[in-house]
Amino acid sequence: LDQVTGLEAWKYDNTSPYYGYEFLAQRLTRLKRFQHTNQQQDLAQYLREGLSFDLANISYPLLYAHTFVGTKKLIEDYIQAVCDGFAYIASDAFTAFDLQQKIEYFNAAIQAYGQPVLMFSGGATLGLFHSGVCKALLEQDLMPKVFSGSSAGALMAGMVATRTNVELLELLNGDGFYEHAFKFRSITKIIRDRSGIADIQVLKNFLRENLGEYTFAEAFAKSGRHVSVVVAPYQAAYRPRIMNEIMSPDLLLWSATLASCAVPYLFPPVKLTSKRCDGVYTPYMANTRWVDGSVRSDFPQEKMARLYNINYSIASQVNPHIVPFMQNDIVRYRRDLLSWPTRLIRHQTKNITLDVLDLARHHLHQIPFVQRIIDHGYGIVGQRYYVQNYLNYCNEKESKPFGRKFPELKHMRESVRRLNIVCKY
């Protein structure tokens, strides 16, 4: 497409105001020279000192918005040269370091560079879209090692955490998935117990069947993936938390996911369960009840960055109500004169809305129902939503009422197949 539309020529023109092309060209020349002349120590040092994902501003989003595929050829060549250099250091041909020194070198390089995180949003049965994203990434060997999930996204994060790649692919093909997740309670029980309109035990059984009896530490030991689940204390004044193998290693994964899925008024708040080293189940913070964490913190970027050295966040967002708040890179980074009124209005509207919600939250904190609605609104408005440009967007052609567009768990195999097609394109 780039060749047909004439955009290919842009890639071979190194000049651009968005990155330091002269500096990058010099580094590329030296990298190639060090490797070709077998200057091993110089190569190792030169790679380490330039190990940044945004060196010379090469990650600037507008550099990746001009063409359908790729970016400037100079940037692509430099990235390939860096990869070749590290592969050379890891090979037997590189004799300047022994095995232990190579391990220490690469561990330090990983720490310096950072890593990406894939975050799954809430979204009820629309959370099935996450499965297509995971399947496409897994098949292309692009799955990150760090994940987070809230509400329905916590289920996807839990399934990723408790399975090897082979087991995960089998599940994402629709095999071995326990489907009975939801059941409404009778009016009599709802009035009598005042504990939610849906049966929490059915959801609990669903999660235990699909996630097993793993703690966060056990899940990490099996899959090698770092997974965090967002939960929130029932008391509206308390801040949400993320549960993972660092913060809560003995907490059962299904228990945290159950709490993250406990949407207020749909399900009652739940208590968490941990597992001791001898296999005995015990209460986790026994005096605290927990609810859906996505109401107040759908994507915990800052907390994840501190724990896992995150340098880039990828969000799988399936909620339709955030569409008005989303911006693509072209709109977000425009700096021409005509863009300033729009940017100013958007910025001021967001700030004023947050101030009003903050004021309402301060004066209405004694009414829990209103407090949670305000918290949800604050989380939606305060969250940053950015969307990348994609080549194709697929949608179903048949006309359906909005409510019928939600995938159903009992049709998971067909849903995953369709959603995987969407993600591949």
JSON list of C-alpha atoms in Angstrom, two decimals, residues 26-123:
[
{"chain": "A", "resi": 26, "resn": "GLN", "atom": "CA", "xyz": [26.35, 8.77, 13.08]},
{"chain": "A", "resi": 27, "resn": "ARG", "atom": "CA", "xyz": [25.49, 6.15, 15.70]},
{"chain": "A", "resi": 28, "resn": "LEU", "atom": "CA", "xyz": [24.44, 3.67, 13.02]},
{"chain": "A", "resi": 29, "resn": "THR", "atom": "CA", "xyz": [27.75, 4.12, 11.19]},
{"chain": "A", "resi": 30, "resn": "ARG", "atom": "CA", "xyz": [29.77, 3.53, 14.36]},
{"chain": "A", "resi": 31, "resn": "LEU", "atom": "CA", "xyz": [27.72, 0.49, 15.37]},
{"chain": "A", "resi": 32, "resn": "LYS", "atom": "CA", "xyz": [28.34, -1.17, 12.03]},
{"chain": "A", "resi": 33, "resn": "ARG", "atom": "CA", "xyz": [32.05, -0.31, 12.16]},
{"chain": "A", "resi": 34, "resn": "PHE", "atom": "CA", "xyz": [32.52, -1.75, 15.66]},
{"chain": "A", "resi": 35, "resn": "GLN", "atom": "CA", "xyz": [30.86, -5.00, 14.67]},
{"chain": "A", "resi": 36, "resn": "HIS", "atom": "CA", "xyz": [32.60, -5.39, 11.31]},
{"chain": "A", "resi": 37, "resn": "THR", "atom": "CA", "xyz": [36.04, -4.66, 12.80]},
{"chain": "A", "resi": 38, "resn": "ASN", "atom": "CA", "xyz": [35.37, -6.96, 15.78]},
{"chain": "A", "resi": 39, "resn": "GLN", "atom": "CA", "xyz": [35.86, -4.20, 18.38]},
{"chain": "A", "resi": 40, "resn": "GLN", "atom": "CA", "xyz": [33.95, -6.18, 20.99]},
{"chain": "A", "resi": 41, "resn": "GLN", "atom": "CA", "xyz": [34.45, -4.03, 24.10]},
{"chain": "A", "resi": 42, "resn": "ASP", "atom": "CA", "xyz": [33.67, -0.84, 22.19]},
{"chain": "A", "resi": 43, "resn": "LEU", "atom": "CA", "xyz": [30.53, -2.40, 20.74]},
{"chain": "A", "resi": 44, "resn": "ALA", "atom": "CA", "xyz": [29.24, -3.53, 24.14]},
{"chain": "A", "resi": 45, "resn": "GLN", "atom": "CA", "xyz": [29.84, -0.13, 25.70]},
{"chain": "A", "resi": 46, "resn": "TYR", "atom": "CA", "xyz": [28.37, 1.79, 22.75]},
{"chain": "A", "resi": 47, "resn": "LEU", "atom": "CA", "xyz": [25.18, -0.29, 22.81]},
{"chain": "A", "resi": 48, "resn": "ARG", "atom": "CA", "xyz": [24.71, 0.25, 26.54]},
{"chain": "A", "resi": 49, "resn": "GLU", "atom": "CA", "xyz": [25.20, 4.01, 26.47]},
{"chain": "A", "resi": 50, "resn": "GLY", "atom": "CA", "xyz": [22.54, 4.43, 23.77]},
{"chain": "A", "resi": 51, "resn": "LEU", "atom": "CA", "xyz": [20.03, 1.98, 25.20]},
{"chain": "A", "resi": 52, "resn": "SER", "atom": "CA", "xyz": [16.85, 4.06, 25.25]},
{"chain": "A", "resi": 53, "resn": "PHE", "atom": "CA", "xyz": [13.60, 3.39, 23.44]},
{"chain": "A", "resi": 54, "resn": "ASP", "atom": "CA", "xyz": [13.33, 7.12, 22.67]},
{"chain": "A", "resi": 55, "resn": "LEU", "atom": "CA", "xyz": [16.91, 7.85, 21.63]},
{"chain": "A", "resi": 56, "resn": "ALA", "atom": "CA", "xyz": [16.99, 10.88, 19.32]},
{"chain": "A", "resi": 57, "resn": "ASN", "atom": "CA", "xyz": [13.19, 11.00, 19.66]},
{"chain": "A", "resi": 58, "resn": "ILE", "atom": "CA", "xyz": [12.75, 7.95, 17.40]},
{"chain": "A", "resi": 59, "resn": "SER", "atom": "CA", "xyz": [9.57, 6.94, 19.25]},
{"chain": "A", "resi": 60, "resn": "TYR", "atom": "CA", "xyz": [7.74, 10.17, 18.43]},
{"chain": "A", "resi": 61, "resn": "PRO", "atom": "CA", "xyz": [4.25, 9.01, 17.37]},
{"chain": "A", "resi": 62, "resn": "LEU", "atom": "CA", "xyz": [3.97, 11.16, 14.25]},
{"chain": "A", "resi": 63, "resn": "LEU", "atom": "CA", "xyz": [6.93, 9.27, 12.78]},
{"chain": "A", "resi": 64, "resn": "TYR", "atom": "CA", "xyz": [4.64, 6.24, 12.70]},
{"chain": "A", "resi": 65, "resn": "ALA", "atom": "CA", "xyz": [1.49, 7.97, 11.47]},
{"chain": "A", "resi": 66, "resn": "HIS", "atom": "CA", "xyz": [2.64, 8.98, 7.98]},
{"chain": "A", "resi": 67, "resn": "THR", "atom": "CA", "xyz": [2.71, 5.54, 6.32]},
{"chain": "A", "resi": 68, "resn": "PHE", "atom": "CA", "xyz": [0.67, 2.37, 6.58]},
{"chain": "A", "resi": 69, "resn": "VAL", "atom": "CA", "xyz": [3.64, 0.24, 7.68]},
{"chain": "A", "resi": 70, "resn": "GLY", "atom": "CA", "xyz": [6.90, 1.20, 9.38]},
{"chain": "A", "resi": 71, "resn": "THR", "atom": "CA", "xyz": [8.67, 4.53, 9.60]},
{"chain": "A", "resi": 72, "resn": "LYS", "atom": "CA", "xyz": [11.89, 6.18, 8.34]},
{"chain": "A", "resi": 73, "resn": "LYS", "atom": "CA", "xyz": [14.33, 3.65, 6.85]},
{"chain": "A", "resi": 74, "resn": "LEU", "atom": "CA", "xyz": [17.12, 5.15, 8.95]},
{"chain": "A", "resi": 75, "resn": "ILE", "atom": "CA", "xyz": [15.22, 4.39, 12.16]},
{"chain": "A", "resi": 76, "resn": "GLU", "atom": "CA", "xyz": [14.44, 0.84, 11.03]},
{"chain": "A", "resi": 77, "resn": "ASP", "atom": "CA", "xyz": [18.09, 0.26, 10.06]},
{"chain": "A", "resi": 78, "resn": "TYR", "atom": "CA", "xyz": [19.30, 1.58, 13.42]},
{"chain": "A", "resi": 79, "resn": "ILE", "atom": "CA", "xyz": [16.93, -0.65, 15.39]},
{"chain": "A", "resi": 80, "resn": "GLN", "atom": "CA", "xyz": [18.02, -3.65, 13.33]},
{"chain": "A", "resi": 81, "resn": "ALA", "atom": "CA", "xyz": [21.68, -2.81, 13.93]},
{"chain": "A", "resi": 82, "resn": "VAL", "atom": "CA", "xyz": [21.08, -2.65, 17.69]},
{"chain": "A", "resi": 83, "resn": "CYS", "atom": "CA", "xyz": [19.33, -6.03, 17.59]},
{"chain": "A", "resi": 84, "resn": "ASP", "atom": "CA", "xyz": [22.18, -7.50, 15.54]},
{"chain": "A", "resi": 85, "resn": "GLY", "atom": "CA", "xyz": [24.70, -6.11, 18.01]},
{"chain": "A", "resi": 86, "resn": "PHE", "atom": "CA", "xyz": [23.00, -7.69, 21.01]},
{"chain": "A", "resi": 87, "resn": "ALA", "atom": "CA", "xyz": [22.64, -10.99, 19.15]},
{"chain": "A", "resi": 88, "resn": "TYR", "atom": "CA", "xyz": [26.37, -10.89, 18.42]},
{"chain": "A", "resi": 89, "resn": "ILE", "atom": "CA", "xyz": [27.20, -10.30, 22.10]},
{"chain": "A", "resi": 90, "resn": "ALA", "atom": "CA", "xyz": [25.00, -13.27, 23.06]},
{"chain": "A", "resi": 91, "resn": "SER", "atom": "CA", "xyz": [26.70, -15.55, 20.54]},
{"chain": "A", "resi": 92, "resn": "ASP", "atom": "CA", "xyz": [29.79, -17.73, 21.07]},
{"chain": "A", "resi": 93, "resn": "ALA", "atom": "CA", "xyz": [31.71, -15.53, 18.62]},
{"chain": "A", "resi": 94, "resn": "PHE", "atom": "CA", "xyz": [31.76, -12.73, 21.22]},
{"chain": "A", "resi": 95, "resn": "THR", "atom": "CA", "xyz": [34.66, -13.66, 23.51]},
{"chain": "A", "resi": 96, "resn": "ALA", "atom": "CA", "xyz": [35.22, -10.42, 25.44]},
{"chain": "A", "resi": 97, "resn": "PHE", "atom": "CA", "xyz": [32.74, -11.57, 28.14]},
{"chain": "A", "resi": 98, "resn": "ASP", "atom": "CA", "xyz": [32.39, -14.95, 29.78]},
{"chain": "A", "resi": 99, "resn": "LEU", "atom": "CA", "xyz": [28.92, -16.46, 30.36]},
{"chain": "A", "resi": 100, "resn": "GLN", "atom": "CA", "xyz": [28.38, -14.84, 33.76]},
{"chain": "A", "resi": 101, "resn": "GLN", "atom": "CA", "xyz": [29.44, -11.44, 32.46]},
{"chain": "A", "resi": 102, "resn": "LYS", "atom": "CA", "xyz": [27.01, -11.77, 29.55]},
{"chain": "A", "resi": 103, "resn": "ILE", "atom": "CA", "xyz": [24.16, -12.59, 31.94]},
{"chain": "A", "resi": 104, "resn": "GLU", "atom": "CA", "xyz": [24.99, -9.56, 34.09]},
{"chain": "A", "resi": 105, "resn": "TYR", "atom": "CA", "xyz": [25.31, -7.37, 30.98]},
{"chain": "A", "resi": 106, "resn": "PHE", "atom": "CA", "xyz": [21.90, -8.33, 29.61]},
{"chain": "A", "resi": 107, "resn": "ASN", "atom": "CA", "xyz": [20.19, -8.10, 33.01]},
{"chain": "A", "resi": 108, "resn": "ALA", "atom": "CA", "xyz": [21.51, -4.56, 33.37]},
{"chain": "A", "resi": 109, "resn": "ALA", "atom": "CA", "xyz": [20.45, -3.75, 29.80]},
{"chain": "A", "resi": 110, "resn": "ILE", "atom": "CA", "xyz": [16.91, -4.98, 30.45]},
{"chain": "A", "resi": 111, "resn": "GLN", "atom": "CA", "xyz": [16.70, -2.90, 33.62]},
{"chain": "A", "resi": 112, "resn": "ALA", "atom": "CA", "xyz": [17.93, 0.18, 31.79]},
{"chain": "A", "resi": 113, "resn": "TYR", "atom": "CA", "xyz": [15.63, -0.21, 28.81]},
{"chain": "A", "resi": 114, "resn": "GLY", "atom": "CA", "xyz": [12.41, -1.16, 30.61]},
{"chain": "A", "resi": 115, "resn": "GLN", "atom": "CA", "xyz": [9.55, -3.26, 29.28]},
{"chain": "A", "resi": 116, "resn": "PRO", "atom": "CA", "xyz": [5.97, -2.86, 27.99]},
{"chain": "A", "resi": 117, "resn": "VAL", "atom": "CA", "xyz": [2.76, -3.74, 29.81]},
{"chain": "A", "resi": 118, "resn": "LEU", "atom": "CA", "xyz": [-0.52, -4.93, 28.29]},
{"chain": "A", "resi": 119, "resn": "MET", "atom": "CA", "xyz": [-3.55, -3.66, 30.21]},
{"chain": "A", "resi": 120, "resn": "PHE", "atom": "CA", "xyz": [-7.03, -5.15, 29.86]},
{"chain": "A", "resi": 121, "resn": "SER", "atom": "CA", "xyz": [-9.98, -2.88, 30.59]},
{"chain": "A", "resi": 122, "resn": "GLY", "atom": "CA", "xyz": [-13.30, -3.85, 32.09]},
{"chain": "A", "resi": 123, "resn": "GLY", "atom": "CA", "xyz": [-16.34, -4.17, 29.86]}
]
